[in-house]
Amino acid sequence: MSEQITRFDLPQSEIPHAWYNIQADLPRPLPPVLHPGTHQPIGPADLAPLFPMALIMQEVSQDRYIEIPEEVREIYKLWRPTPLMRAYRLEKALDTPAHIYYKYEGVSPSGSHKLNTAVPQAYYNKMEGVQGLSTETGAGQWGTALSQACNFFGLECIVYMVKISYQQKPYRRAIIQTFGAKVTASPSDTTNAGRSILAKDPDSTGSLGIAISEAVEVAATSGGRLKYALGSVLNHVLTHQTVIGQEALKQLEIAGEYPDVVIGCAGGGSNFAGVALPFVQKNLTEGKTTRIIAVEPAACPSLTRGTYAYDFGDTVGMTPLVKMHTLGRDFIPAPLHAGGLRYHGMASIVCELYDQGLIEAQAIPQLETFSAALQFLRAEGIVPAPEPSHAIAATIREALAAKAAGEKRLILFNLCGHGHFDMAAYDAFLSGQLVDYEYPQEQIEAALAALPQI
Amino acid sequence: MSEQITRFDLPQSEIPHAWYNIQADLPRPLPPVLHPGTHQPIGPADLAPLFPMALIMQEVSQDRYIEIPEEVREIYKLWRPTPLMRAYRLEKALDTPAHIYYKYEGVSPSGSHKLNTAVPQAYYNKMEGVQGLSTETGAGQWGTALSQACNFFGLECIVYMVKISYQQKPYRRAIIQTFGAKVTASPSDTTNAGRSILAKDPDSTGSLGIAISEAVEVAATSGGRLKYALGSVLNHVLTHQTVIGQEALKQLEIAGEYPDVVIGCAGGGSNFAGVALPFVQKNLTEGKTTRIIAVEPAACPSLTRGTYAYDFGDTVGMTPLVKMHTLGRDFIPAPLHAGGLRYHGMASIVCELYDQGLIEAQAIPQLETFSAALQFLRAEGIVPAPEPSHAIAATIREALAAKAAGEKRLILFNLCGHGHFDMAAYDAFLSGQLVDYEYPQEQIEAALAALPQI
């Protein structure tokens, strides 16, 4: 009697040797990134104060595959390939004919997919003689990943952590410090940006926008000693994350399956793109017809209710202008617990795919995502982070739709991280203290009215 | 060019089909467990109010292998087989010719090895019509595991959590509740035991001993509706944990290696036994000569400084009398952060092996264990729990000894859990607030003087 297999492992030799760069396969090129002053397309030199040239070149590369350096693959081996699991017990709980698979990125030492890009970012900076990296962190996943990556390559790491998170999440701060990073609550008195905020409001609890400004300032004024690192949104970040989808393709092949639907949550867009892009490629180049769904919070619906226009990447308005689905940089998302999805814009690659009708998007309210998380964890054991709980909620919707249609349908979703540092959110949910946030149309329109005129 | 492999996976079909029961291979039988009143050996009927008969029979079984029920193996598949990793980067950091391997049990949904026994315990209770389980938890690993296991089998779960932990570890409480368990801070007013403590000291912050008394009382007075579950010490618990060592044996075979040294931390003794017993078997029956080392905290040195005598398993003196290496039930271990190792006694099986010279023991001070944890996590990425950090410290000692001797030596240790819920301990260590605890000989002797006279 052959037994039910629910986990599909790959040996370390099957860690991809190249990242997949979808720019080579897009039906039309990405809109150019514009200089905030001149509104003219920026060139590599404009980005050189902040990023190493290798990453700038990846940002605009049209090569389909970018080789993964051996030093990066060696570190990937600490947790990759990640498991592909068949959620057999969830299927039974839902009584659905759908087959549900999830790729589990929470096995990484940082607990999420973020380490997939933190490691190569640290590597390329190290290769170009940079001595350290500055960054911001809100929910803390990215700060954890970058501190680990810098530790592996002997780089200094400076993390500006949004003050309210710094205070409310002492264990997140602690794990970042454990890997040797210097964590500063933002706004701080260590930068002009921070001091100017504190002068106006000494009790400011900070924001991701302010923390970005501080991290960028520290790098830009370091005389080349430090550079800056971003954990999502940029093309090279999404490209690095394609190891997720590439592995999932091979693992599904072992399982003898191919997905009808691929689902990921989307804040900046990198974990969604990581699982999705290799399947988008199959749709574009091999005639596959997989539905690809980006799931965002109803409280921060950049794809489903934003507009596709040029906007700043940050809140303060210091970055280049990027064409993206945005709610406007003045949009302040409600304090939902999926902190990693509270971003007014979206990665350019994801937006272009959405605009071209190559992917779908859904917005799901907070309470539905926590209910879905609870159903998932009681079936499968793993406590998901609030962000991928959006992907779980969409998966459950699709599995129930398959049941209603009486069709098998194969669903793959990306479980991009565990929720071990998010138990306060579960506590709030279980005690009935969580609420849904919805925005009236006029509020969305007011935020969009403030977009820069390009 | 063949690349360095650092992870050795097994397919789900290689999850063991039987637990290994070392009672079949012991050179002399375990000393009998005695009734606390009569001092006569107890029989199965004496334990029936607390445990299902299947587990009582496993407790005294002389069968070498006990078949793992298919329902248990199905749930094991959520995380087993666990990975065996070669700590290649740690070897380099130590510049040692030793080969260091670790079995990583932290990938379980509960974050530790505890789920290996929680699942079968819940299963056997369910099979015998029990409706729920009561237990105690201190550090929280066991409460988490039992709440998950009860959830999988639809059993009620009642957890008495030591009040100081309940207050200091709200996220541990939350994850236990997330799986549907009822968590009560102990001492509580829900039991006679709790009420009598509160009458004497309304501000009592509790102890594991008190929590055991409450959990046992709730089960014993439930009229058979509830039974009690223990997460370590008992023979059947250690037997269930042998899946760890059995898998490690197969994985090392794939790696083409066999250990010179096997290391595990020991509090009650179950994770140590889990990794060690299959290798002890090879020593006993196949002439292998692997050194097997149990590592305990210097602040709770039951093997290295206790005496081998009959003692109560709990602090209050309600349990049967067990012959074990003990510091005496009046011994109050210092508040070290490895809460899972703060036990005055030790599993009978481990004690008998130690008394017969079949295993070694080491006691390591707290600061050395946290230094070792830091060295490990900065090399390998994973943040270990404070308990297995004792095994890491002993591993580093052995690896440096191998270097001094100029010998290869193969070391295997059990990384029994991650430290995601222990970041406060790392915080204290990094800020220089941790101390070592040592006990003067007269203090040990005073505790031992109170042992029951058998």
PDB file of N, CA, C and O in Angstrom, chain A residues 391-449:
ATOM      1  N   ALA A 391      -2.917  35.337   1.842  1.00  0.00           N
ATOM      2  CA  ALA A 391      -2.854  34.318   0.788  1.00  0.00           C
ATOM      3  C   ALA A 391      -3.668  33.091   1.178  1.00  0.00           C
ATOM      4  O   ALA A 391      -4.320  32.461   0.345  1.00  0.00           O
ATOM      5  N   ILE A 392      -3.647  32.762   2.475  1.00  0.00           N
ATOM      6  CA  ILE A 392      -4.425  31.612   2.953  1.00  0.00           C
ATOM      7  C   ILE A 392      -5.912  31.879   2.780  1.00  0.00           C
ATOM      8  O   ILE A 392      -6.668  31.008   2.330  1.00  0.00           O
ATOM      9  N   ALA A 393      -6.344  33.091   3.125  1.00  0.00           N
ATOM     10  CA  ALA A 393      -7.767  33.434   2.984  1.00  0.00           C
ATOM     11  C   ALA A 393      -8.204  33.318   1.524  1.00  0.00           C
ATOM     12  O   ALA A 393      -9.276  32.771   1.222  1.00  0.00           O
ATOM     13  N   ALA A 394      -7.375  33.802   0.608  1.00  0.00           N
ATOM     14  CA  ALA A 394      -7.709  33.697  -0.819  1.00  0.00           C
ATOM     15  C   ALA A 394      -7.721  32.239  -1.263  1.00  0.00           C
ATOM     16  O   ALA A 394      -8.553  31.825  -2.076  1.00  0.00           O
ATOM     17  N   THR A 395      -6.786  31.442  -0.721  1.00  0.00           N
ATOM     18  CA  THR A 395      -6.738  30.014  -1.046  1.00  0.00           C
ATOM     19  C   THR A 395      -8.012  29.319  -0.601  1.00  0.00           C
ATOM     20  O   THR A 395      -8.586  28.492  -1.339  1.00  0.00           O
ATOM     21  N   ILE A 396      -8.472  29.645   0.597  1.00  0.00           N
ATOM     22  CA  ILE A 396      -9.706  29.022   1.098  1.00  0.00           C
ATOM     23  C   ILE A 396     -10.889  29.432   0.217  1.00  0.00           C
ATOM     24  O   ILE A 396     -11.740  28.605  -0.135  1.00  0.00           O
ATOM     25  N   ARG A 397     -10.934  30.695  -0.190  1.00  0.00           N
ATOM     26  CA  ARG A 397     -11.997  31.116  -1.124  1.00  0.00           C
ATOM     27  C   ARG A 397     -11.956  30.273  -2.404  1.00  0.00           C
ATOM     28  O   ARG A 397     -12.995  29.796  -2.877  1.00  0.00           O
ATOM     29  N   GLU A 398     -10.760  30.089  -2.946  1.00  0.00           N
ATOM     30  CA  GLU A 398     -10.636  29.332  -4.204  1.00  0.00           C
ATOM     31  C   GLU A 398     -10.989  27.854  -4.001  1.00  0.00           C
ATOM     32  O   GLU A 398     -11.588  27.226  -4.874  1.00  0.00           O
ATOM     33  N   ALA A 399     -10.593  27.308  -2.845  1.00  0.00           N
ATOM     34  CA  ALA A 399     -10.871  25.894  -2.576  1.00  0.00           C
ATOM     35  C   ALA A 399     -12.365  25.662  -2.423  1.00  0.00           C
ATOM     36  O   ALA A 399     -12.896  24.631  -2.855  1.00  0.00           O
ATOM     37  N   LEU A 400     -13.049  26.632  -1.825  1.00  0.00           N
ATOM     38  CA  LEU A 400     -14.504  26.507  -1.677  1.00  0.00           C
ATOM     39  C   LEU A 400     -15.206  26.722  -3.020  1.00  0.00           C
ATOM     40  O   LEU A 400     -16.232  26.093  -3.300  1.00  0.00           O
ATOM     41  N   ALA A 401     -14.637  27.579  -3.843  1.00  0.00           N
ATOM     42  CA  ALA A 401     -15.193  27.764  -5.193  1.00  0.00           C
ATOM     43  C   ALA A 401     -15.044  26.477  -6.004  1.00  0.00           C
ATOM     44  O   ALA A 401     -15.948  26.085  -6.757  1.00  0.00           O
ATOM     45  N   ALA A 402     -13.899  25.803  -5.831  1.00  0.00           N
ATOM     46  CA  ALA A 402     -13.688  24.532  -6.521  1.00  0.00           C
ATOM     47  C   ALA A 402     -14.701  23.490  -6.055  1.00  0.00           C
ATOM     48  O   ALA A 402     -15.220  22.699  -6.845  1.00  0.00           O
ATOM     49  N   LYS A 403     -14.966  23.526  -4.764  1.00  0.00           N
ATOM     50  CA  LYS A 403     -15.962  22.605  -4.198  1.00  0.00           C
ATOM     51  C   LYS A 403     -17.348  22.901  -4.785  1.00  0.00           C
ATOM     52  O   LYS A 403     -18.068  21.977  -5.198  1.00  0.00           O
ATOM     53  N   ALA A 404     -17.710  24.182  -4.837  1.00  0.00           N
ATOM     54  CA  ALA A 404     -19.018  24.564  -5.389  1.00  0.00           C
ATOM     55  C   ALA A 404     -19.128  24.138  -6.851  1.00  0.00           C
ATOM     56  O   ALA A 404     -20.193  23.719  -7.313  1.00  0.00           O
ATOM     57  N   ALA A 405     -17.983  24.241  -7.565  1.00  0.00           N
ATOM     58  CA  ALA A 405     -17.989  23.871  -8.982  1.00  0.00           C
ATOM     59  C   ALA A 405     -17.807  22.367  -9.182  1.00  0.00           C
ATOM     60  O   ALA A 405     -17.941  21.871 -10.305  1.00  0.00           O
ATOM     61  N   GLY A 406     -17.484  21.668  -8.100  1.00  0.00           N
ATOM     62  CA  GLY A 406     -17.226  20.236  -8.208  1.00  0.00           C
ATOM     63  C   GLY A 406     -16.003  19.915  -9.052  1.00  0.00           C
ATOM     64  O   GLY A 406     -15.937  18.896  -9.721  1.00  0.00           O
ATOM     65  N   GLU A 407     -14.995  20.803  -8.995  1.00  0.00           N
ATOM     66  CA  GLU A 407     -13.785  20.616  -9.809  1.00  0.00           C
ATOM     67  C   GLU A 407     -12.558  20.415  -8.931  1.00  0.00           C
ATOM     68  O   GLU A 407     -12.451  21.021  -7.873  1.00  0.00           O
ATOM     69  N   LYS A 408     -11.593  19.652  -9.456  1.00  0.00           N
ATOM     70  CA  LYS A 408     -10.392  19.360  -8.670  1.00  0.00           C
ATOM     71  C   LYS A 408      -9.580  20.627  -8.408  1.00  0.00           C
ATOM     72  O   LYS A 408      -9.409  21.059  -7.305  1.00  0.00           O
ATOM     73  N   ARG A 409      -9.120  21.285  -9.401  1.00  0.00           N
ATOM     74  CA  ARG A 409      -8.313  22.518  -9.329  1.00  0.00           C
ATOM     75  C   ARG A 409      -7.116  22.407  -8.376  1.00  0.00           C
ATOM     76  O   ARG A 409      -7.265  22.064  -7.218  1.00  0.00           O
ATOM     77  N   LEU A 410      -5.976  22.773  -8.876  1.00  0.00           N
ATOM     78  CA  LEU A 410      -4.772  22.741  -8.059  1.00  0.00           C
ATOM     79  C   LEU A 410      -4.375  24.159  -7.678  1.00  0.00           C
ATOM     80  O   LEU A 410      -4.188  25.012  -8.545  1.00  0.00           O
ATOM     81  N   ILE A 411      -4.269  24.395  -6.369  1.00  0.00           N
ATOM     82  CA  ILE A 411      -3.949  25.725  -5.847  1.00  0.00           C
ATOM     83  C   ILE A 411      -2.579  25.677  -5.176  1.00  0.00           C
ATOM     84  O   ILE A 411      -2.318  24.817  -4.338  1.00  0.00           O
ATOM     85  N   LEU A 412      -1.722  26.612  -5.533  1.00  0.00           N
ATOM     86  CA  LEU A 412      -0.422  26.767  -4.876  1.00  0.00           C
ATOM     87  C   LEU A 412      -0.391  28.143  -4.233  1.00  0.00           C
ATOM     88  O   LEU A 412      -0.702  29.147  -4.881  1.00  0.00           O
ATOM     89  N   PHE A 413      -0.031  28.200  -2.934  1.00  0.00           N
ATOM     90  CA  PHE A 413       0.175  29.524  -2.351  1.00  0.00           C
ATOM     91  C   PHE A 413       1.507  29.587  -1.636  1.00  0.00           C
ATOM     92  O   PHE A 413       2.090  28.567  -1.276  1.00  0.00           O
ATOM     93  N   ASN A 414       1.978  30.810  -1.453  1.00  0.00           N
ATOM     94  CA  ASN A 414       3.264  31.014  -0.794  1.00  0.00           C
ATOM     95  C   ASN A 414       3.038  31.369   0.665  1.00  0.00           C
ATOM     96  O   ASN A 414       2.456  32.402   0.981  1.00  0.00           O
ATOM     97  N   LEU A 415       3.511  30.496   1.557  1.00  0.00           N
ATOM     98  CA  LEU A 415       3.469  30.783   2.993  1.00  0.00           C
ATOM     99  C   LEU A 415       4.807  31.427   3.329  1.00  0.00           C
ATOM    100  O   LEU A 415       5.778  30.761   3.658  1.00  0.00           O
ATOM    101  N   CYS A 416       4.830  32.767   3.220  1.00  0.00           N
ATOM    102  CA  CYS A 416       6.130  33.455   3.179  1.00  0.00           C
ATOM    103  C   CYS A 416       6.782  33.619   4.535  1.00  0.00           C
ATOM    104  O   CYS A 416       7.956  33.992   4.600  1.00  0.00           O
ATOM    105  N   GLY A 417       6.060  33.336   5.631  1.00  0.00           N
ATOM    106  CA  GLY A 417       6.724  33.433   6.928  1.00  0.00           C
ATOM    107  C   GLY A 417       5.849  32.953   8.071  1.00  0.00           C
ATOM    108  O   GLY A 417       4.625  32.906   7.961  1.00  0.00           O
ATOM    109  N   HIS A 418       6.494  32.594   9.174  1.00  0.00           N
ATOM    110  CA  HIS A 418       5.751  32.161  10.366  1.00  0.00           C
ATOM    111  C   HIS A 418       5.378  33.369  11.229  1.00  0.00           C
ATOM    112  O   HIS A 418       5.891  34.464  11.027  1.00  0.00           O
ATOM    113  N   GLY A 419       4.487  33.115  12.178  1.00  0.00           N
ATOM    114  CA  GLY A 419       3.964  34.206  12.999  1.00  0.00           C
ATOM    115  C   GLY A 419       4.471  34.198  14.434  1.00  0.00           C
ATOM    116  O   GLY A 419       3.818  34.754  15.312  1.00  0.00           O
ATOM    117  N   HIS A 420       5.671  33.609  14.658  1.00  0.00           N
ATOM    118  CA  HIS A 420       6.144  33.484  16.040  1.00  0.00           C
ATOM    119  C   HIS A 420       6.352  34.833  16.719  1.00  0.00           C
ATOM    120  O   HIS A 420       6.347  34.915  17.943  1.00  0.00           O
ATOM    121  N   PHE A 421       6.574  35.870  15.932  1.00  0.00           N
ATOM    122  CA  PHE A 421       6.771  37.193  16.527  1.00  0.00           C
ATOM    123  C   PHE A 421       5.501  38.046  16.397  1.00  0.00           C
ATOM    124  O   PHE A 421       5.537  39.251  16.606  1.00  0.00           O
ATOM    125  N   ASP A 422       4.406  37.403  16.045  1.00  0.00           N
ATOM    126  CA  ASP A 422       3.140  38.109  15.835  1.00  0.00           C
ATOM    127  C   ASP A 422       2.036  37.602  16.752  1.00  0.00           C
ATOM    128  O   ASP A 422       0.854  37.769  16.457  1.00  0.00           O
ATOM    129  N   MET A 423       2.422  36.985  17.867  1.00  0.00           N
ATOM    130  CA  MET A 423       1.397  36.376  18.714  1.00  0.00           C
ATOM    131  C   MET A 423       0.490  37.423  19.347  1.00  0.00           C
ATOM    132  O   MET A 423      -0.657  37.129  19.701  1.00  0.00           O
ATOM    133  N   ALA A 424       0.965  38.654  19.490  1.00  0.00           N
ATOM    134  CA  ALA A 424       0.103  39.711  20.045  1.00  0.00           C
ATOM    135  C   ALA A 424      -1.099  39.925  19.134  1.00  0.00           C
ATOM    136  O   ALA A 424      -2.204  40.215  19.608  1.00  0.00           O
ATOM    137  N   ALA A 425      -0.893  39.776  17.827  1.00  0.00           N
ATOM    138  CA  ALA A 425      -1.999  39.935  16.881  1.00  0.00           C
ATOM    139  C   ALA A 425      -3.021  38.814  17.058  1.00  0.00           C
ATOM    140  O   ALA A 425      -4.236  39.055  17.039  1.00  0.00           O
ATOM    141  N   TYR A 426      -2.526  37.580  17.233  1.00  0.00           N
ATOM    142  CA  TYR A 426      -3.446  36.469  17.470  1.00  0.00           C
ATOM    143  C   TYR A 426      -4.211  36.666  18.781  1.00  0.00           C
ATOM    144  O   TYR A 426      -5.403  36.360  18.887  1.00  0.00           O
ATOM    145  N   ASP A 427      -3.477  37.141  19.783  1.00  0.00           N
ATOM    146  CA  ASP A 427      -4.095  37.422  21.074  1.00  0.00           C
ATOM    147  C   ASP A 427      -5.253  38.401  20.897  1.00  0.00           C
ATOM    148  O   ASP A 427      -6.350  38.197  21.435  1.00  0.00           O
ATOM    149  N   ALA A 428      -5.005  39.460  20.148  1.00  0.00           N
ATOM    150  CA  ALA A 428      -6.042  40.470  19.915  1.00  0.00           C
ATOM    151  C   ALA A 428      -7.221  39.862  19.155  1.00  0.00           C
ATOM    152  O   ALA A 428      -8.385  40.134  19.461  1.00  0.00           O
ATOM    153  N   PHE A 429      -6.919  39.019  18.171  1.00  0.00           N
ATOM    154  CA  PHE A 429      -7.990  38.389  17.389  1.00  0.00           C
ATOM    155  C   PHE A 429      -8.842  37.481  18.270  1.00  0.00           C
ATOM    156  O   PHE A 429     -10.083  37.554  18.261  1.00  0.00           O
ATOM    157  N   LEU A 430      -8.161  36.617  19.073  1.00  0.00           N
ATOM    158  CA  LEU A 430      -8.900  35.657  19.886  1.00  0.00           C
ATOM    159  C   LEU A 430      -9.742  36.344  20.954  1.00  0.00           C
ATOM    160  O   LEU A 430     -10.786  35.838  21.361  1.00  0.00           O
ATOM    161  N   SER A 431      -9.295  37.507  21.406  1.00  0.00           N
ATOM    162  CA  SER A 431     -10.055  38.215  22.444  1.00  0.00           C
ATOM    163  C   SER A 431     -11.046  39.203  21.826  1.00  0.00           C
ATOM    164  O   SER A 431     -11.608  40.047  22.528  1.00  0.00           O
ATOM    165  N   GLY A 432     -11.250  39.114  20.506  1.00  0.00           N
ATOM    166  CA  GLY A 432     -12.285  39.919  19.866  1.00  0.00           C
ATOM    167  C   GLY A 432     -11.954  41.390  19.718  1.00  0.00           C
ATOM    168  O   GLY A 432     -12.840  42.222  19.506  1.00  0.00           O
ATOM    169  N   GLN A 433     -10.660  41.724  19.792  1.00  0.00           N
ATOM    170  CA  GLN A 433     -10.298  43.142  19.720  1.00  0.00           C
ATOM    171  C   GLN A 433      -9.903  43.623  18.331  1.00  0.00           C
ATOM    172  O   GLN A 433      -9.619  44.795  18.141  1.00  0.00           O
ATOM    173  N   LEU A 434      -9.852  42.699  17.350  1.00  0.00           N
ATOM    174  CA  LEU A 434      -9.502  43.141  15.998  1.00  0.00           C
ATOM    175  C   LEU A 434     -10.744  43.637  15.264  1.00  0.00           C
ATOM    176  O   LEU A 434     -11.845  43.147  15.476  1.00  0.00           O
ATOM    177  N   VAL A 435     -10.518  44.586  14.384  1.00  0.00           N
ATOM    178  CA  VAL A 435     -11.627  45.114  13.577  1.00  0.00           C
ATOM    179  C   VAL A 435     -11.204  45.135  12.114  1.00  0.00           C
ATOM    180  O   VAL A 435     -10.026  44.990  11.781  1.00  0.00           O
ATOM    181  N   ASP A 436     -12.181  45.316  11.229  1.00  0.00           N
ATOM    182  CA  ASP A 436     -11.899  45.540   9.815  1.00  0.00           C
ATOM    183  C   ASP A 436     -11.826  47.032   9.542  1.00  0.00           C
ATOM    184  O   ASP A 436     -12.468  47.828  10.235  1.00  0.00           O
ATOM    185  N   TYR A 437     -11.040  47.383   8.557  1.00  0.00           N
ATOM    186  CA  TYR A 437     -10.938  48.780   8.145  1.00  0.00           C
ATOM    187  C   TYR A 437     -11.372  48.886   6.687  1.00  0.00           C
ATOM    188  O   TYR A 437     -10.912  48.115   5.855  1.00  0.00           O
ATOM    189  N   GLU A 438     -12.241  49.815   6.402  1.00  0.00           N
ATOM    190  CA  GLU A 438     -12.619  50.059   5.013  1.00  0.00           C
ATOM    191  C   GLU A 438     -12.476  51.555   4.757  1.00  0.00           C
ATOM    192  O   GLU A 438     -12.638  52.364   5.673  1.00  0.00           O
ATOM    193  N   TYR A 439     -12.175  51.907   3.538  1.00  0.00           N
ATOM    194  CA  TYR A 439     -12.022  53.322   3.216  1.00  0.00           C
ATOM    195  C   TYR A 439     -13.123  53.777   2.278  1.00  0.00           C
ATOM    196  O   TYR A 439     -13.316  53.170   1.227  1.00  0.00           O
ATOM    197  N   PRO A 440     -13.841  54.848   2.638  1.00  0.00           N
ATOM    198  CA  PRO A 440     -14.825  55.398   1.708  1.00  0.00           C
ATOM    199  C   PRO A 440     -14.123  55.911   0.453  1.00  0.00           C
ATOM    200  O   PRO A 440     -12.950  56.329   0.504  1.00  0.00           O
ATOM    201  N   GLN A 441     -14.843  55.854  -0.650  1.00  0.00           N
ATOM    202  CA  GLN A 441     -14.252  56.201  -1.938  1.00  0.00           C
ATOM    203  C   GLN A 441     -13.667  57.620  -1.931  1.00  0.00           C
ATOM    204  O   GLN A 441     -12.616  57.869  -2.519  1.00  0.00           O
ATOM    205  N   GLU A 442     -14.339  58.551  -1.229  1.00  0.00           N
ATOM    206  CA  GLU A 442     -13.853  59.935  -1.255  1.00  0.00           C
ATOM    207  C   GLU A 442     -12.499  60.052  -0.557  1.00  0.00           C
ATOM    208  O   GLU A 442     -11.672  60.873  -0.923  1.00  0.00           O
ATOM    209  N   GLN A 443     -12.271  59.204   0.426  1.00  0.00           N
ATOM    210  CA  GLN A 443     -10.965  59.243   1.105  1.00  0.00           C
ATOM    211  C   GLN A 443      -9.860  58.761   0.167  1.00  0.00           C
ATOM    212  O   GLN A 443      -8.765  59.332   0.115  1.00  0.00           O
ATOM    213  N   ILE A 444     -10.130  57.700  -0.596  1.00  0.00           N
ATOM    214  CA  ILE A 444      -9.181  57.207  -1.584  1.00  0.00           C
ATOM    215  C   ILE A 444      -8.923  58.309  -2.622  1.00  0.00           C
ATOM    216  O   ILE A 444      -7.759  58.603  -2.969  1.00  0.00           O
ATOM    217  N   GLU A 445     -10.002  58.935  -3.080  1.00  0.00           N
ATOM    218  CA  GLU A 445      -9.846  59.953  -4.128  1.00  0.00           C
ATOM    219  C   GLU A 445      -9.059  61.157  -3.635  1.00  0.00           C
ATOM    220  O   GLU A 445      -8.267  61.737  -4.381  1.00  0.00           O
ATOM    221  N   ALA A 446      -9.245  61.500  -2.376  1.00  0.00           N
ATOM    222  CA  ALA A 446      -8.501  62.634  -1.820  1.00  0.00           C
ATOM    223  C   ALA A 446      -7.004  62.334  -1.804  1.00  0.00           C
ATOM    224  O   ALA A 446      -6.174  63.186  -2.155  1.00  0.00           O
ATOM    225  N   ALA A 447      -6.661  61.088  -1.423  1.00  0.00           N
ATOM    226  CA  ALA A 447      -5.240  60.715  -1.407  1.00  0.00           C
ATOM    227  C   ALA A 447      -4.672  60.736  -2.825  1.00  0.00           C
ATOM    228  O   ALA A 447      -3.550  61.204  -3.055  1.00  0.00           O
ATOM    229  N   LEU A 448      -5.446  60.252  -3.776  1.00  0.00           N
ATOM    230  CA  LEU A 448      -4.965  60.192  -5.154  1.00  0.00           C
ATOM    231  C   LEU A 448      -4.825  61.594  -5.761  1.00  0.00           C
ATOM    232  O   LEU A 448      -3.979  61.821  -6.638  1.00  0.00           O
ATOM    233  N   ALA A 449      -5.643  62.549  -5.272  1.00  0.00           N
ATOM    234  CA  ALA A 449      -5.592  63.911  -5.819  1.00  0.00           C
ATOM    235  C   ALA A 449      -4.238  64.566  -5.557  1.00  0.00           C
ATOM    236  O   ALA A 449      -3.853  65.512  -6.254  1.00  0.00           O
TER     237      ALA A 449
END
